[in-house]
C-alpha cells in the first residue's frame, strides 16, 4: 500500500534543539510537553527557558492528550499540499493548560458539528517517515 | 495632562505613489522611491534635507542605496502592517532627542504583482514548526482564528460582522482613488453570499490585495511652521508587541498589544475616546476594526458588533451607518483595506487618510469639523499594534 500513497506535500516542521524531544514524542505517538520544575507549569511551544519564570530547569512529561476546542476556522482554500477542503484549523486548550494549533480530524466540517469548548483528544498523523503531527478529534459523548 | 512628547513633532508631507492597484511595471523599491519623492514634494523639502529614514518592506540599507543618500538615523522595525504607525512614534522620539531633524517614513509593496518580494518564515521557526504544518496559508486562515471565540464569549454574530464591509464600501463610493469606487453598494447579504474563504470569513470579509506605496515627512513642530503645508500635529502615540503566532494569543477576544498601545497614546495626548472625531482602524478583515473599537475603549467589550451594525434610514431611503458617511463616528473614510486598497502592510494608507481628512483635502468624502483623528493598526495577526493620535489645531 505504501507505494501507492502520494508523497506528502504539506509544510513540514524542521526541529530545533529545544523542540527535538517534542517531535521525537509525536513519532512515538506521545504528546510530550516541557514542564518547569521551578514553577511547576508546562508550556507550549517548547522553549529553552520557562516562559513563566525564565528557569532553565525543564523536563519532558507526557500529556494526557485531552483538551477542549478553544477556537477554530474552517478553511476552504487549500494550503500547499492540503488536498481535501474544507479542513479545520483549530486552537486546542490542553487539560494541562497550554494551547496549541492543530487540525480537527472530521468529515465534512460545519460549525454545527464543532461547538466551541467541545472535548477533544489527540490522534497522531504519520505524514512522512520522519514527521508525525499531533491532531485532534472530537470525543463522542 | 499630556506627555512630554505631545505636539513636539508634526507631519509636514504626505503622499501616495502616483497609482495604486495592479502595477506590474513597478518593483517594490520603485514604489518606495516614488512615494518618497511625492511626499518630499508635498512637504516642500529635498532629499538632502532628510536625515532620518524609517522603512521596513525595503530595509534601510536597501533604500538609502537606492535613493543614494546617507541618513544619520535609521529604523527598520518590521512587525507587520502597523510598522508605519510605530515609525511615526519613533520619529517623534528621534526628533525630540536631536538624533534627526527631518524623518522620512516610506512604504512600498508589490503585494499583488509580487515584483521583487520575498516569502517569509522558515521551517525551523516556531511558526514553521507549530502552525504552518496545519495548513495555515494566507492571512485569512490566521486573522480569522480569534473570531469564533469572540462570537462564543460575547454573542457577536456573523451578520453583525457582515455590516462592517458594507459600511466601509459606502466611503469607497465617495473616493475616486478607491479600487472599489465603482463597484457599487454591498449589503450584509452580499458579504455572506460571496465565496467562502475561511469560515467565518467570506471573500468580502477580506481586504483587497494591491501594489502601492506612500510616505510621510515628519519634522519638529517648530520647523513645521516654516513649511508650506498645514502641519498635522502628533498628539500621542503608542506601540506594543505580544506574540508572533496567532495560537499564542493570550486571550482571543482581546488584543493585548492594542490595549497597551491605545493606553499609551491616549495618556500622551491627554485625551480619551470621547475626544476623537475620526478613526482609521486598520481593516485587514471585517473583524479587525471590531476588536480595535473595543480594545481602544470606544465601546465596551463585546459591543462592537451592535455598534457597527446599527443603522438608520436617511430621508432618501439609503442606510446610514454610525461609522459611515453621515454617521456619528466616521471610520475608515478612504474605503479601508476592504474597499480602498491593501498592499500587505496597510498602515501607511491609514495614516495618509487621517492626514488628508485633517488637512481638509479629502474631496467628496471629507468629514466636516474634524479636529482629531486616531489611527490604529495591528502588526501581523493581532501580534503587534500601534496607535497615533493626530490633530490639525
Ligand atoms: Zn517556570
Short mmCIF file of C-alpha atoms and ligand atoms in Angstrom, two decimals:
data_model
loop_
_atom_site.label_atom_id
_atom_site.label_comp_id
_atom_site.label_asym_id
_atom_site.label_seq_id
_atom_site.Cartn_x
_atom_site.Cartn_y
_atom_site.Cartn_z
CA UNK A 1 0.00 0.00 0.00
CA UNK A 2 2.84 2.36 0.80
CA UNK A 3 3.94 2.52 -2.83
CA UNK A 4 0.56 3.95 -3.94
CA UNK A 5 0.36 6.66 -1.28
CA UNK A 6 1.24 10.02 -2.89
CA UNK A 7 4.14 11.90 -1.29
CA UNK A 8 3.11 14.37 1.42
CA UNK A 9 3.16 17.90 0.01
CA UNK A 10 2.27 19.96 3.09
CA UNK A 11 4.62 22.15 5.11
CA UNK A 12 6.95 20.10 7.31
CA UNK A 13 8.49 21.23 10.58
CA UNK A 14 12.26 21.40 10.99
CA UNK A 15 13.03 20.67 14.66
CA UNK A 16 15.46 22.81 16.64
CA UNK A 17 17.42 21.67 19.72
CA UNK A 18 14.71 22.85 22.09
CA UNK A 19 11.88 21.19 20.14
CA UNK A 20 13.51 17.90 19.08
CA UNK A 21 12.07 15.93 22.01
CA UNK A 22 8.54 17.09 21.13
CA UNK A 23 8.90 15.81 17.57
CA UNK A 24 10.54 12.58 18.75
CA UNK A 25 7.50 12.22 21.01
CA UNK A 26 4.93 12.56 18.25
CA UNK A 27 6.87 9.98 16.19
CA UNK A 28 6.34 7.59 19.12
CA UNK A 29 2.68 8.69 19.30
CA UNK A 30 3.19 10.53 22.56
CA UNK A 31 2.27 14.17 23.21
CA UNK A 32 5.23 15.47 25.20
CA UNK A 33 5.27 18.84 26.98
CA UNK A 34 8.13 20.68 28.65
CA UNK A 35 7.43 21.21 32.37
CA UNK A 36 9.25 23.71 34.55
CA UNK A 37 10.42 22.14 37.80
CA UNK A 38 10.87 25.59 39.37
CA UNK A 39 7.34 26.99 38.96
CA UNK A 40 5.62 23.71 38.14
CA UNK A 41 3.97 24.81 34.87
CA UNK A 42 4.02 23.17 31.44
CA UNK A 43 4.27 25.32 28.34
CA UNK A 44 3.82 25.12 24.58
CA UNK A 45 5.52 25.58 22.14
CA UNK A 46 8.73 24.11 23.58
CA UNK A 47 11.35 26.69 24.55
CA UNK A 48 14.82 26.67 26.07
CA UNK A 49 13.58 28.54 29.14
CA UNK A 50 10.28 28.61 31.00
CA UNK A 51 8.12 31.45 29.61
CA UNK A 52 6.58 31.97 33.07
CA UNK A 53 9.68 32.24 35.28
CA UNK A 54 12.67 32.08 32.89
CA UNK A 55 14.02 28.98 34.62
CA UNK A 56 16.08 26.56 32.55
CA UNK A 57 15.05 23.64 34.77
CA UNK A 58 12.72 21.92 32.32
CA UNK A 59 11.76 18.29 31.96
CA UNK A 60 9.64 16.47 29.39
CA UNK A 61 6.46 14.75 30.54
CA UNK A 62 3.74 13.04 28.52
CA UNK A 63 0.46 14.96 28.38
CA UNK A 64 -2.97 13.34 28.69
CA UNK A 65 -3.79 14.15 25.06
CA UNK A 66 -7.16 15.52 26.15
CA UNK A 67 -8.40 19.06 25.81
CA UNK A 68 -11.09 21.42 24.57
CA UNK A 69 -11.75 23.08 21.21
CA UNK A 70 -10.88 26.67 22.12
CA UNK A 71 -11.42 28.31 18.73
CA UNK A 72 -11.14 27.33 15.06
CA UNK A 73 -11.73 28.14 11.42
CA UNK A 74 -12.92 26.03 8.50
CA UNK A 75 -10.55 26.72 5.63
CA UNK A 76 -11.85 26.38 2.08
CA UNK A 77 -8.72 27.48 0.17
CA UNK A 78 -6.18 24.71 0.48
CA UNK A 79 -2.67 25.45 1.64
CA UNK A 80 0.08 23.80 -0.41
CA UNK A 81 -0.17 20.05 -0.04
CA UNK A 82 -3.63 20.05 1.50
CA UNK A 83 -5.72 18.13 -0.98
CA UNK A 84 -9.06 17.94 0.84
CA UNK A 85 -11.03 21.12 1.54
CA UNK A 86 -12.58 22.35 3.67
CA UNK A 87 -10.43 21.46 6.66
CA UNK A 88 -10.40 22.65 10.25
CA UNK A 89 -7.52 24.70 11.69
CA UNK A 90 -8.05 24.84 15.43
CA UNK A 91 -6.55 26.00 18.68
CA UNK A 92 -6.95 23.32 21.33
CA UNK A 93 -6.56 24.02 25.02
CA UNK A 94 -4.95 21.01 26.62
CA UNK A 95 -6.19 19.77 30.00
CA UNK A 96 -2.69 20.62 31.26
CA UNK A 97 -3.26 24.28 30.31
CA UNK A 98 -1.19 25.18 27.24
CA UNK A 99 -2.84 25.83 23.89
CA UNK A 100 -1.63 24.56 20.54
CA UNK A 101 -2.58 24.95 16.91
CA UNK A 102 -3.72 21.74 15.26
CA UNK A 103 -6.24 20.24 12.86
CA UNK A 104 -9.52 18.68 13.94
CA UNK A 105 -9.93 15.43 12.05
CA UNK A 106 -13.57 15.37 10.92
CA UNK A 107 -15.51 14.60 7.73
CA UNK A 108 -17.48 17.44 6.14
CA UNK A 109 -16.85 20.02 8.87
CA UNK A 110 -19.60 22.51 9.71
CA UNK A 111 -19.93 24.97 12.61
CA UNK A 112 -22.85 22.93 13.92
CA UNK A 113 -20.64 19.86 14.32
CA UNK A 114 -17.92 21.85 16.06
CA UNK A 115 -19.16 23.58 19.21
CA UNK A 116 -16.63 25.83 20.95
CA UNK A 117 -15.24 24.14 24.10
CA UNK A 118 -16.15 20.63 22.82
CA UNK A 119 -13.99 17.87 24.30
CA UNK A 120 -11.21 16.64 22.00
CA UNK A 121 -8.49 14.01 22.12
CA UNK A 122 -5.18 13.66 20.33
CA UNK A 123 -4.66 11.46 17.26
CA UNK A 124 -1.33 11.05 15.54
CA UNK A 125 -0.93 11.51 11.79
CA UNK A 126 2.27 9.99 10.39
CA UNK A 127 2.55 12.35 7.45
CA UNK A 128 6.05 11.17 6.42
CA UNK A 129 8.52 8.59 7.68
CA UNK A 130 10.23 11.29 9.73
CA UNK A 131 7.34 13.51 10.82
CA UNK A 132 4.19 12.81 12.82
CA UNK A 133 1.71 15.61 13.51
CA UNK A 134 -0.44 15.74 16.64
CA UNK A 135 -4.02 16.34 15.51
CA UNK A 136 -7.28 16.07 17.45
CA UNK A 137 -10.76 14.61 17.05
CA UNK A 138 -13.99 15.27 18.88
CA UNK A 139 -14.63 12.96 21.84
CA UNK A 140 -18.05 11.49 21.13
CA UNK A 141 -20.28 11.84 24.22
CA UNK B 1 -2.27 66.18 31.33
CA UNK B 2 -0.22 65.45 28.26
CA UNK B 3 3.04 63.58 27.92
CA UNK B 4 6.35 65.36 27.29
CA UNK B 5 6.48 64.48 23.58
CA UNK B 6 2.94 65.53 22.74
CA UNK B 7 2.93 68.18 19.96
CA UNK B 8 6.73 68.22 19.67
CA UNK B 9 6.62 66.99 16.06
CA UNK B 10 4.26 67.29 13.10
CA UNK B 11 3.56 65.62 9.78
CA UNK B 12 4.51 68.07 7.03
CA UNK B 13 4.49 65.83 3.96
CA UNK B 14 2.14 63.01 2.98
CA UNK B 15 1.64 61.34 -0.38
CA UNK B 16 0.98 58.06 -2.16
CA UNK B 17 2.50 56.61 -5.28
CA UNK B 18 1.01 58.11 -8.44
CA UNK B 19 -1.10 54.99 -8.93
CA UNK B 20 -2.27 52.18 -6.68
CA UNK B 21 -3.75 48.84 -7.69
CA UNK B 22 -2.16 46.47 -10.17
CA UNK B 23 1.29 47.83 -11.08
CA UNK B 24 3.38 45.07 -12.67
CA UNK B 25 5.63 47.77 -14.16
CA UNK B 26 6.95 48.80 -10.73
CA UNK B 27 9.22 46.92 -8.34
CA UNK B 28 9.00 47.04 -4.56
CA UNK B 29 11.85 49.57 -4.48
CA UNK B 30 10.42 51.68 -7.32
CA UNK B 31 7.21 52.05 -5.29
CA UNK B 32 9.22 53.24 -2.27
CA UNK B 33 11.12 55.76 -4.38
CA UNK B 34 8.05 57.26 -6.00
CA UNK B 35 6.26 57.57 -2.65
CA UNK B 36 9.30 59.28 -1.09
CA UNK B 37 9.64 61.72 -3.99
CA UNK B 38 5.95 62.62 -3.82
CA UNK B 39 5.91 63.16 -0.05
CA UNK B 40 9.03 65.35 -0.17
CA UNK B 41 7.47 67.46 -2.94
CA UNK B 42 4.36 67.80 -0.79
CA UNK B 43 6.49 68.99 2.14
CA UNK B 44 8.48 71.43 0.03
CA UNK B 45 11.70 69.67 1.01
CA UNK B 46 14.56 67.94 -0.81
CA UNK B 47 16.06 64.55 -0.14
CA UNK B 48 19.17 66.37 1.11
CA UNK B 49 17.03 67.79 3.94
CA UNK B 50 16.19 64.27 5.17
CA UNK B 51 18.42 62.82 7.88
CA UNK B 52 16.21 60.06 9.31
CA UNK B 53 15.00 57.01 7.37
CA UNK B 54 12.22 54.72 8.60
CA UNK B 55 11.26 51.78 6.36
CA UNK B 56 10.64 48.04 6.56
CA UNK B 57 9.40 46.35 3.36
CA UNK B 58 12.65 47.62 1.92
CA UNK B 59 15.32 47.66 4.60
CA UNK B 60 17.04 50.95 5.43
CA UNK B 61 20.25 49.71 3.73
CA UNK B 62 18.48 48.94 0.50
CA UNK B 63 16.57 52.18 0.41
CA UNK B 64 19.46 54.50 1.31
CA UNK B 65 21.40 52.86 -1.52
CA UNK B 66 18.50 53.07 -4.00
CA UNK B 67 17.84 56.74 -3.21
CA UNK B 68 21.57 57.48 -2.88
CA UNK B 69 21.57 59.31 0.43
CA UNK B 70 23.11 58.80 3.87
CA UNK B 71 20.67 59.27 6.76
CA UNK B 72 22.19 59.65 10.21
CA UNK B 73 19.26 57.93 11.93
CA UNK B 74 17.77 54.63 10.71
CA UNK B 75 14.88 52.46 11.87
CA UNK B 76 13.87 49.21 10.19
CA UNK B 77 11.36 47.98 12.77
CA UNK B 78 9.41 45.26 11.00
CA UNK B 79 6.44 43.98 12.96
CA UNK B 80 3.83 43.93 10.19
CA UNK B 81 1.34 46.46 8.88
CA UNK B 82 1.43 48.81 11.88
CA UNK B 83 5.18 49.34 11.49
CA UNK B 84 4.43 52.70 9.83
CA UNK B 85 2.49 53.97 12.84
CA UNK B 86 5.34 52.77 15.04
CA UNK B 87 7.73 54.71 12.80
CA UNK B 88 5.74 57.88 13.48
CA UNK B 89 6.19 57.26 17.21
CA UNK B 90 9.91 56.54 16.79
CA UNK B 91 10.35 59.60 14.58
CA UNK B 92 8.81 61.82 17.27
CA UNK B 93 11.28 60.43 19.80
CA UNK B 94 14.28 60.72 17.47
CA UNK B 95 13.42 64.32 16.56
CA UNK B 96 12.90 65.21 20.23
CA UNK B 97 16.27 63.66 21.07
CA UNK B 98 18.00 65.61 18.30
CA UNK B 99 19.01 62.40 16.51
CA UNK B 100 17.38 63.63 13.31
CA UNK B 101 15.57 66.74 12.11
CA UNK B 102 13.59 65.52 9.12
CA UNK B 103 12.21 61.97 9.19
CA UNK B 104 11.15 60.17 6.03
CA UNK B 105 8.78 57.25 6.67
CA UNK B 106 8.41 55.21 3.49
CA UNK B 107 6.20 52.31 2.43
CA UNK B 108 6.11 50.43 -0.85
CA UNK B 109 4.90 46.94 -1.55
CA UNK B 110 4.25 44.91 -4.65
CA UNK B 111 1.57 42.99 -2.80
CA UNK B 112 -0.35 41.99 -5.90
CA UNK B 113 2.20 41.73 -8.70
CA UNK B 114 4.89 40.43 -6.30
CA UNK B 115 7.79 42.15 -8.12
CA UNK B 116 10.98 41.75 -6.03
CA UNK B 117 9.19 40.39 -2.93
CA UNK B 118 10.33 37.55 -0.68
CA UNK B 119 8.29 34.95 1.21
CA UNK B 120 8.71 34.97 4.98
CA UNK B 121 9.45 32.33 7.59
CA UNK B 122 11.46 29.13 7.70
CA UNK B 123 10.54 25.55 8.53
CA UNK B 124 12.62 25.79 11.72
CA UNK B 125 10.91 28.94 13.06
CA UNK B 126 8.22 28.46 15.71
CA UNK B 127 5.52 29.22 13.13
CA UNK B 128 7.20 26.86 10.64
CA UNK B 129 7.09 24.07 13.20
CA UNK B 130 3.85 24.69 15.06
CA UNK B 131 1.48 26.50 12.70
CA UNK B 132 2.33 26.02 9.03
CA UNK B 133 2.11 22.19 9.11
CA UNK B 134 -1.59 22.50 9.98
CA UNK B 135 -2.47 24.14 6.69
CA UNK B 136 -2.19 27.75 7.71
CA UNK B 137 -1.84 29.57 4.44
CA UNK B 138 -2.52 33.23 3.71
CA UNK B 139 -3.69 35.75 6.33
CA UNK B 140 -7.40 34.76 6.09
CA UNK B 141 -6.55 31.49 7.84
CA UNK B 142 -4.92 33.18 10.84
CA UNK B 143 -6.68 36.54 11.27
CA UNK B 144 -9.89 34.50 11.43
CA UNK B 145 -8.78 32.32 14.35
CA UNK B 146 -9.99 34.64 17.16
CA UNK B 147 -13.42 35.33 15.67
CA UNK B 148 -15.45 32.30 16.74
CA UNK B 149 -14.14 32.67 20.29
CA UNK B 150 -15.42 36.26 20.29
CA UNK B 151 -18.77 35.07 18.92
CA UNK B 152 -18.95 32.38 21.62
CA UNK B 153 -17.98 34.62 24.51
CA UNK B 154 -20.00 37.74 23.64
CA UNK B 155 -22.80 36.54 21.40
CA UNK B 156 -21.40 38.50 18.47
CA UNK B 157 -22.87 37.29 15.19
CA UNK B 158 -21.65 36.81 11.66
CA UNK B 159 -24.47 39.08 10.48
CA UNK B 160 -23.21 41.89 12.70
CA UNK B 161 -19.70 41.40 11.31
CA UNK B 162 -21.05 41.48 7.74
CA UNK B 163 -22.14 45.09 8.23
CA UNK B 164 -18.51 46.22 8.54
CA UNK B 165 -17.58 45.73 4.85
CA UNK B 166 -20.96 47.19 3.83
CA UNK B 167 -20.41 50.39 5.85
CA UNK B 168 -16.82 50.70 4.63
CA UNK B 169 -17.91 50.38 0.99
CA UNK B 170 -20.11 53.47 1.44
CA UNK B 171 -16.93 55.51 1.91
CA UNK B 172 -15.20 53.94 -1.09
CA UNK B 173 -18.10 55.04 -3.29
CA UNK B 174 -17.10 58.64 -2.43
CA UNK B 175 -13.38 58.14 -3.09
CA UNK B 176 -12.31 58.07 -6.76
CA UNK B 177 -8.93 56.51 -5.87
CA UNK B 178 -10.55 53.57 -4.06
CA UNK B 179 -10.19 50.35 -6.02
CA UNK B 180 -13.86 49.58 -5.29
CA UNK B 181 -15.03 53.13 -6.13
CA UNK B 182 -17.21 51.95 -8.98
CA UNK B 183 -18.13 48.55 -7.60
CA UNK B 184 -21.42 49.70 -6.08
CA UNK B 185 -23.03 49.25 -2.68
CA UNK B 186 -22.94 45.94 -0.86
CA UNK B 187 -25.28 44.59 1.79
CA UNK B 188 -24.52 42.15 4.61
CA UNK B 189 -26.35 39.55 2.50
CA UNK B 190 -23.91 40.21 -0.36
CA UNK B 191 -20.99 39.69 2.01
CA UNK B 192 -22.37 36.32 3.12
CA UNK B 193 -23.19 35.27 -0.45
CA UNK B 194 -19.62 35.91 -1.62
CA UNK B 195 -17.38 32.83 -1.90
CA UNK B 196 -16.33 31.20 1.37
CA UNK B 197 -12.63 31.69 2.00
CA UNK B 198 -12.14 30.54 5.55
CA UNK B 199 -15.20 30.32 7.79
CA UNK B 200 -16.19 32.70 9.37
CA UNK B 201 -14.71 34.87 6.56
CA UNK B 202 -16.31 35.13 3.13
CA UNK B 203 -14.44 36.85 0.32
CA UNK B 204 -15.97 40.26 1.09
CA UNK B 205 -14.77 39.99 4.70
CA UNK B 206 -11.21 40.05 3.35
CA UNK B 207 -9.10 43.04 2.29
CA UNK B 208 -8.05 43.73 -1.27
CA UNK B 209 -4.56 42.87 -2.48
CA UNK B 210 -2.79 45.71 -4.29
CA UNK B 211 0.51 47.24 -5.31
CA UNK B 212 1.29 50.71 -3.99
CA UNK B 213 3.13 52.87 -1.57
CA UNK B 214 3.08 56.02 0.45
CA UNK B 215 5.32 58.20 2.56
CA UNK B 216 5.26 60.73 5.38
CA UNK B 217 7.66 63.53 6.20
CA UNK B 218 7.86 64.46 9.87
CA UNK B 219 9.79 67.29 11.50
CA UNK B 220 9.77 69.34 14.69
CA UNK B 221 6.70 71.45 15.43
CA UNK B 222 8.97 74.48 15.29
CA UNK B 223 10.37 73.76 11.83
CA UNK B 224 6.91 72.75 10.58
CA UNK B 225 5.76 76.36 10.91
CA UNK B 226 8.08 77.43 8.08
CA UNK B 227 6.89 74.78 5.60
CA UNK B 228 4.14 75.22 3.00
CA UNK B 229 1.63 72.59 4.15
CA UNK B 230 -0.72 72.81 7.13
CA UNK B 231 1.13 70.87 9.85
CA UNK B 232 -0.67 67.90 11.34
CA UNK B 233 0.32 67.70 14.99
CA UNK B 234 1.22 64.40 16.62
CA UNK B 235 -0.55 64.44 19.99
CA UNK B 236 0.14 60.93 21.24
CA UNK B 237 1.45 57.57 20.12
CA UNK B 238 1.67 54.01 21.40
CA UNK B 239 3.10 50.65 20.45
CA UNK B 240 3.36 47.08 21.72
CA UNK B 241 4.01 43.55 20.57
CA UNK B 242 2.60 40.50 22.29
CA UNK B 243 3.29 37.37 20.25
CA UNK B 244 4.01 36.14 16.75
CA UNK B 245 1.89 33.05 16.20
CA UNK B 246 -1.86 33.57 16.38
CA UNK B 247 -2.29 30.41 18.50
CA UNK B 248 -0.12 32.05 21.17
CA UNK B 249 -2.59 34.92 21.66
CA UNK B 250 -3.28 35.08 25.40
CA UNK B 251 -6.98 35.87 25.04
CA UNK B 252 -8.58 35.50 21.60
CA UNK B 253 -11.17 38.16 22.38
CA UNK B 254 -8.69 40.92 23.27
CA UNK B 255 -5.56 42.21 21.61
CA UNK B 256 -3.11 42.84 24.45
CA UNK B 257 -0.96 44.89 22.07
CA UNK B 258 -3.91 47.13 21.12
CA UNK B 259 -4.91 47.75 24.73
CA UNK B 260 -1.39 48.73 25.74
CA UNK B 261 -0.74 50.79 22.62
CA UNK B 262 -4.02 52.68 22.92
CA UNK B 263 -3.47 53.43 26.58
CA UNK B 264 -0.05 54.97 25.86
CA UNK B 265 -1.38 57.12 23.00
CA UNK B 266 -4.36 58.47 24.98
CA UNK B 267 -2.16 59.19 28.01
CA UNK B 268 0.42 61.08 25.96
CA UNK B 269 -2.29 63.05 24.14
CA UNK B 270 -4.19 63.71 27.35
CA UNK B 271 -7.36 62.59 25.58
CA UNK B 272 -10.00 59.86 25.82
CA UNK B 273 -12.10 58.15 23.12
CA UNK B 274 -14.83 60.78 23.52
CA UNK B 275 -12.37 63.40 22.21
CA UNK B 276 -11.73 61.59 18.90
CA UNK B 277 -13.58 62.88 15.81
CA UNK B 278 -12.34 60.41 13.19
CA UNK B 279 -10.98 56.88 13.28
CA UNK B 280 -8.78 54.85 10.98
CA UNK B 281 -8.97 51.26 12.24
CA UNK B 282 -6.76 49.11 10.01
CA UNK B 283 -9.23 46.69 8.43
CA UNK B 284 -7.32 43.71 7.13
CA UNK B 285 -10.56 41.81 7.67
CA UNK B 286 -14.10 42.72 8.69
CA UNK B 287 -13.49 41.58 12.25
CA UNK B 288 -10.28 43.56 12.80
CA UNK B 289 -11.82 47.01 13.43
CA UNK B 290 -14.38 45.39 15.75
CA UNK B 291 -11.63 44.13 18.04
CA UNK B 292 -9.91 47.53 17.95
CA UNK B 293 -13.05 49.57 18.67
CA UNK B 294 -13.47 47.55 21.86
CA UNK B 295 -9.85 47.35 22.93
CA UNK B 296 -9.28 51.09 22.42
CA UNK B 297 -12.23 51.81 24.69
CA UNK B 298 -14.68 53.31 22.18
CA UNK B 299 -17.27 50.68 23.16
CA UNK B 300 -17.43 48.12 25.95
CA UNK B 301 -16.02 44.64 25.37
CA UNK B 302 -18.42 42.64 23.22
CA UNK B 303 -20.35 45.66 21.91
CA UNK B 304 -18.59 46.30 18.61
CA UNK B 305 -20.95 44.01 16.68
CA UNK B 306 -24.01 46.04 17.59
CA UNK B 307 -22.11 49.33 17.11
CA UNK B 308 -21.02 48.53 13.56
CA UNK B 309 -24.38 47.03 12.54
CA UNK B 310 -26.66 49.76 13.88
CA UNK B 311 -28.16 51.81 11.07
CA UNK B 312 -30.78 54.45 10.47
CA UNK B 313 -32.63 55.49 7.32
CA UNK B 314 -31.77 58.73 5.55
CA UNK B 315 -34.68 60.77 4.12
CA UNK B 316 -33.86 59.39 0.65
CA UNK B 317 -34.20 55.83 1.94
CA UNK B 318 -30.49 54.95 2.00
CA UNK B 319 -28.85 53.33 5.00
CA UNK B 320 -26.68 55.44 7.29
CA UNK B 321 -24.18 53.62 9.48
CA UNK B 322 -22.78 55.15 12.66
CA UNK B 323 -19.34 54.65 11.12
CA UNK B 324 -20.30 55.58 7.54
CA UNK B 325 -20.92 58.83 5.65
CA UNK B 326 -23.28 60.98 7.72
CA UNK B 327 -22.68 58.85 10.83
CA UNK B 328 -21.60 59.98 14.29
CA UNK B 329 -18.16 58.33 14.27
CA UNK B 330 -16.60 58.16 10.80
CA UNK B 331 -14.36 55.10 10.46
CA UNK B 332 -12.07 54.19 7.54
CA UNK B 333 -13.17 57.08 5.37
CA UNK B 334 -10.95 56.21 2.39
CA UNK B 335 -12.79 52.89 1.98
CA UNK B 336 -10.30 50.98 4.12
CA UNK B 337 -8.30 47.90 3.33
CA UNK B 338 -11.60 46.28 2.45
CA UNK B 339 -12.53 48.70 -0.37
CA UNK B 340 -9.70 51.22 -0.88
CA UNK B 341 -6.53 49.16 -1.25
CA UNK B 342 -4.29 46.88 0.79
CA UNK B 343 -0.66 46.38 -0.11
CA UNK B 344 0.13 43.81 2.57
CA UNK B 345 1.24 46.43 5.10
CA UNK B 346 -1.65 48.85 5.00
CA UNK B 347 -0.67 51.09 7.94
CA UNK B 348 0.74 53.84 5.75
CA UNK B 349 -2.55 54.22 3.86
CA UNK B 350 -4.46 54.56 7.13
CA UNK B 351 -2.08 57.34 8.22
CA UNK B 352 -2.38 59.13 4.87
CA UNK B 353 -6.17 59.19 5.05
CA UNK B 354 -6.08 60.65 8.56
CA UNK B 355 -3.75 63.39 7.30
CA UNK B 356 -5.98 64.10 4.28
CA UNK B 357 -9.08 64.38 6.47
CA UNK B 358 -7.33 66.67 8.95
CA UNK B 359 -5.94 68.84 6.15
CA UNK B 360 -9.41 69.11 4.65
CA UNK B 361 -8.28 67.72 1.31
CA UNK B 362 -10.39 64.54 1.23
CA UNK B 363 -12.74 65.74 -1.50
CA UNK B 364 -16.25 64.31 -1.65
CA UNK B 365 -15.64 62.10 1.38
CA UNK B 366 -14.38 64.99 3.54
CA UNK B 367 -15.88 64.95 7.02
CA UNK B 368 -16.60 68.48 8.23
CA UNK B 369 -15.46 69.92 11.52
CA UNK B 370 -12.71 67.44 12.33
CA UNK B 371 -10.03 68.36 14.85
CA UNK B 372 -8.70 64.94 15.91
CA UNK B 373 -8.09 61.58 14.27
CA UNK B 374 -6.91 58.32 15.78
CA UNK B 375 -5.09 55.80 13.61
CA UNK B 376 -4.69 52.27 14.93
CA UNK B 377 -3.39 49.13 13.38
CA UNK B 378 -2.14 45.65 14.03
CA UNK B 379 1.11 44.05 13.03
CA UNK B 380 0.57 40.58 11.69
CA UNK B 381 -2.38 38.83 13.31
CA UNK B 382 -3.08 40.95 16.41
CA UNK B 383 0.57 40.33 17.30
CA UNK B 384 1.79 43.92 17.44
CA UNK B 385 -0.12 47.18 17.46
CA UNK B 386 0.39 50.91 17.21
CA UNK B 387 -1.75 53.97 17.78
CA UNK B 388 -1.25 57.54 16.58
CA UNK B 389 -3.47 60.46 17.61
CA UNK B 390 -3.31 63.48 15.30
CA UNK B 391 -4.79 66.97 15.26
CA UNK B 392 -5.00 69.90 12.85
CA UNK B 393 -5.16 72.52 15.60
ZN1 LIG C 1 8.81 28.20 35.32
#
